[in-house]
Amino acid sequence: MQRSLKIVFIFVIPCFTVECAYKIWWYSSGGTRIPFLGNIIVSDTVACILELCSWLYRTVVFFLVCTLFRLICYLQILRLQDFAQVFQVESDVESVLREHLRIRRHLRIISHRYRLFILWALIIITVSQFASLLMTTRSTA
């Protein structure tokens, strides 16, 4: 688990640093002038912090699900190694086949759930990027 979280941080921290630098530059250079709190500096600071928190949340959730999938795969490998030892101990074919079918069913469920996650992530990201593109390129923007 610690190795998996280390991998998440190796990807997220550099990206977050670059994102912070870009957003701070963008808001400080006057990229937006929406004074929703009355004071422009306070408004830009709050908007920048909220946007960075949103980015960090979305990115960490995505990478965390990928890390959990990786962890589940390693646990399944351990389970299969234990299953291989059953062949050396037991000679009962029925129990071996029953265990094989149970492991196969669990792997299929995990695989389908992860594929669904990848598919929905792709759809949601594509739709949100397309909506952002349409909002920024409309004639009144």
GROMACS .gro file of C-alpha atoms in nm:
model
  141
    1MET     CA    1   0.000   0.000   0.000
    2GLN     CA    2   0.283   0.242   0.082
    3ARG     CA    3   0.451   0.169  -0.251
    4SER     CA    4   0.124   0.231  -0.432
    5LEU     CA    5   0.066   0.563  -0.258
    6LYS     CA    6   0.425   0.660  -0.330
    7ILE     CA    7   0.356   0.607  -0.701
    8VAL     CA    8   0.046   0.829  -0.674
    9PHE     CA    9   0.249   1.106  -0.514
   10ILE     CA   10   0.525   1.071  -0.774
   11PHE     CA   11   0.268   1.154  -1.043
   12VAL     CA   12   0.047   1.402  -0.856
   13ILE     CA   13   0.300   1.628  -0.677
   14PRO     CA   14   0.493   1.745  -0.989
   15CYS     CA   15   0.169   1.798  -1.183
   16PHE     CA   16   0.016   1.988  -0.891
   17THR     CA   17   0.325   2.209  -0.862
   18VAL     CA   18   0.305   2.302  -1.231
   19GLU     CA   19  -0.072   2.355  -1.205
   20CYS     CA   20  -0.024   2.580  -0.899
   21ALA     CA   21   0.239   2.787  -1.077
   22TYR     CA   22   0.018   2.828  -1.384
   23LYS     CA   23  -0.296   2.917  -1.189
   24ILE     CA   24  -0.114   3.163  -0.965
   25TRP     CA   25   0.037   3.330  -1.272
   26TRP     CA   26  -0.299   3.332  -1.451
   27TYR     CA   27  -0.490   3.489  -1.162
   28SER     CA   28  -0.211   3.736  -1.074
   29SER     CA   29  -0.174   3.856  -1.434
   30GLY     CA   30  -0.539   3.958  -1.445
   31GLY     CA   31  -0.672   3.655  -1.626
   32THR     CA   32  -1.006   3.712  -1.464
   33ARG     CA   33  -1.183   4.015  -1.329
   34ILE     CA   34  -1.491   3.870  -1.163
   35PRO     CA   35  -1.519   4.046  -0.827
   36PHE     CA   36  -1.765   3.809  -0.663
   37LEU     CA   37  -1.643   3.897  -0.311
   38GLY     CA   38  -1.616   4.273  -0.364
   39ASN     CA   39  -1.236   4.285  -0.351
   40ILE     CA   40  -1.054   4.171  -0.665
   41ILE     CA   41  -0.748   4.033  -0.480
   42VAL     CA   42  -0.958   3.834  -0.232
   43SER     CA   43  -1.184   3.710  -0.512
   44ASP     CA   44  -0.891   3.595  -0.725
   45THR     CA   45  -0.723   3.428  -0.426
   46VAL     CA   46  -1.040   3.239  -0.328
   47ALA     CA   47  -1.110   3.138  -0.688
   48CYS     CA   48  -0.751   3.019  -0.736
   49ILE     CA   49  -0.756   2.814  -0.415
   50LEU     CA   50  -1.093   2.659  -0.499
   51GLU     CA   51  -0.981   2.574  -0.850
   52LEU     CA   52  -0.659   2.414  -0.726
   53CYS     CA   53  -0.848   2.214  -0.463
   54SER     CA   54  -1.090   2.095  -0.730
   55TRP     CA   55  -0.803   1.989  -0.956
   56LEU     CA   56  -0.625   1.811  -0.672
   57TYR     CA   57  -0.942   1.628  -0.569
   58ARG     CA   58  -1.022   1.508  -0.922
   59THR     CA   59  -0.666   1.397  -0.990
   60VAL     CA   60  -0.616   1.217  -0.660
   61VAL     CA   61  -0.949   1.033  -0.693
   62PHE     CA   62  -0.859   0.915  -1.041
   63PHE     CA   63  -0.508   0.800  -0.945
   64LEU     CA   64  -0.632   0.646  -0.622
   65VAL     CA   65  -0.875   0.424  -0.810
   66CYS     CA   66  -0.593   0.319  -1.042
   67THR     CA   67  -0.373   0.247  -0.739
   68LEU     CA   68  -0.646   0.044  -0.573
   69PHE     CA   69  -0.685  -0.158  -0.891
   70ARG     CA   70  -0.311  -0.225  -0.889
   71LEU     CA   71  -0.331  -0.332  -0.526
   72ILE     CA   72  -0.622  -0.565  -0.599
   73CYS     CA   73  -0.422  -0.721  -0.883
   74TYR     CA   74  -0.131  -0.791  -0.647
   75LEU     CA   75  -0.369  -0.944  -0.395
   76GLN     CA   76  -0.512  -1.167  -0.668
   77ILE     CA   77  -0.159  -1.278  -0.758
   78LEU     CA   78  -0.104  -1.378  -0.396
   79ARG     CA   79  -0.434  -1.563  -0.401
   80LEU     CA   80  -0.334  -1.750  -0.718
   81GLN     CA   81  -0.002  -1.847  -0.561
   82ASP     CA   82  -0.191  -1.992  -0.266
   83PHE     CA   83  -0.419  -2.167  -0.511
   84ALA     CA   84  -0.116  -2.324  -0.680
   85GLN     CA   85  -0.015  -2.474  -0.345
   86VAL     CA   86  -0.355  -2.645  -0.324
   87PHE     CA   87  -0.247  -2.870  -0.612
   88GLN     CA   88   0.041  -3.000  -0.402
   89VAL     CA   89  -0.167  -3.061  -0.088
   90GLU     CA   90  -0.511  -3.172  -0.202
   91SER     CA   91  -0.597  -3.440  -0.445
   92ASP     CA   92  -0.970  -3.364  -0.442
   93VAL     CA   93  -1.052  -3.241  -0.791
   94GLU     CA   94  -1.389  -3.095  -0.693
   95SER     CA   95  -1.248  -2.855  -0.431
   96VAL     CA   96  -0.971  -2.745  -0.664
   97LEU     CA   97  -1.214  -2.673  -0.948
   98ARG     CA   98  -1.455  -2.495  -0.711
   99GLU     CA   99  -1.174  -2.268  -0.591
  100HIS     CA  100  -1.065  -2.208  -0.950
  101LEU     CA  101  -1.418  -2.102  -1.052
  102ARG     CA  102  -1.448  -1.873  -0.749
  103ILE     CA  103  -1.118  -1.697  -0.828
  104ARG     CA  104  -1.213  -1.670  -1.195
  105ARG     CA  105  -1.550  -1.510  -1.104
  106HIS     CA  106  -1.381  -1.254  -0.875
  107LEU     CA  107  -1.126  -1.163  -1.141
  108ARG     CA  108  -1.402  -1.115  -1.398
  109ILE     CA  109  -1.598  -0.887  -1.163
  110ILE     CA  110  -1.291  -0.677  -1.084
  111SER     CA  111  -1.195  -0.653  -1.450
  112HIS     CA  112  -1.543  -0.543  -1.560
  113ARG     CA  113  -1.572  -0.284  -1.283
  114TYR     CA  114  -1.238  -0.133  -1.373
  115ARG     CA  115  -1.325  -0.125  -1.742
  116LEU     CA  116  -1.649   0.053  -1.653
  117PHE     CA  117  -1.453   0.306  -1.449
  118ILE     CA  118  -1.215   0.371  -1.740
  119LEU     CA  119  -1.505   0.406  -1.983
  120TRP     CA  120  -1.701   0.648  -1.762
  121ALA     CA  121  -1.387   0.850  -1.686
  122LEU     CA  122  -1.320   0.880  -2.059
  123ILE     CA  123  -1.678   0.987  -2.131
  124ILE     CA  124  -1.697   1.239  -1.846
  125ILE     CA  125  -1.358   1.392  -1.925
  126THR     CA  126  -1.440   1.419  -2.295
  127VAL     CA  127  -1.780   1.576  -2.232
  128SER     CA  128  -1.645   1.825  -1.977
  129GLN     CA  129  -1.358   1.926  -2.206
  130PHE     CA  130  -1.595   1.966  -2.500
  131ALA     CA  131  -1.835   2.173  -2.288
  132SER     CA  132  -1.548   2.395  -2.173
  133LEU     CA  133  -1.437   2.439  -2.532
  134LEU     CA  134  -1.787   2.538  -2.642
  135MET     CA  135  -1.826   2.781  -2.351
  136THR     CA  136  -1.495   2.957  -2.420
  137THR     CA  137  -1.537   2.979  -2.797
  138ARG     CA  138  -1.896   3.103  -2.808
  139SER     CA  139  -1.944   3.442  -2.968
  140THR     CA  140  -2.051   3.622  -2.648
  141ALA     CA  141  -1.759   3.498  -2.436
   0.00000   0.00000   0.00000
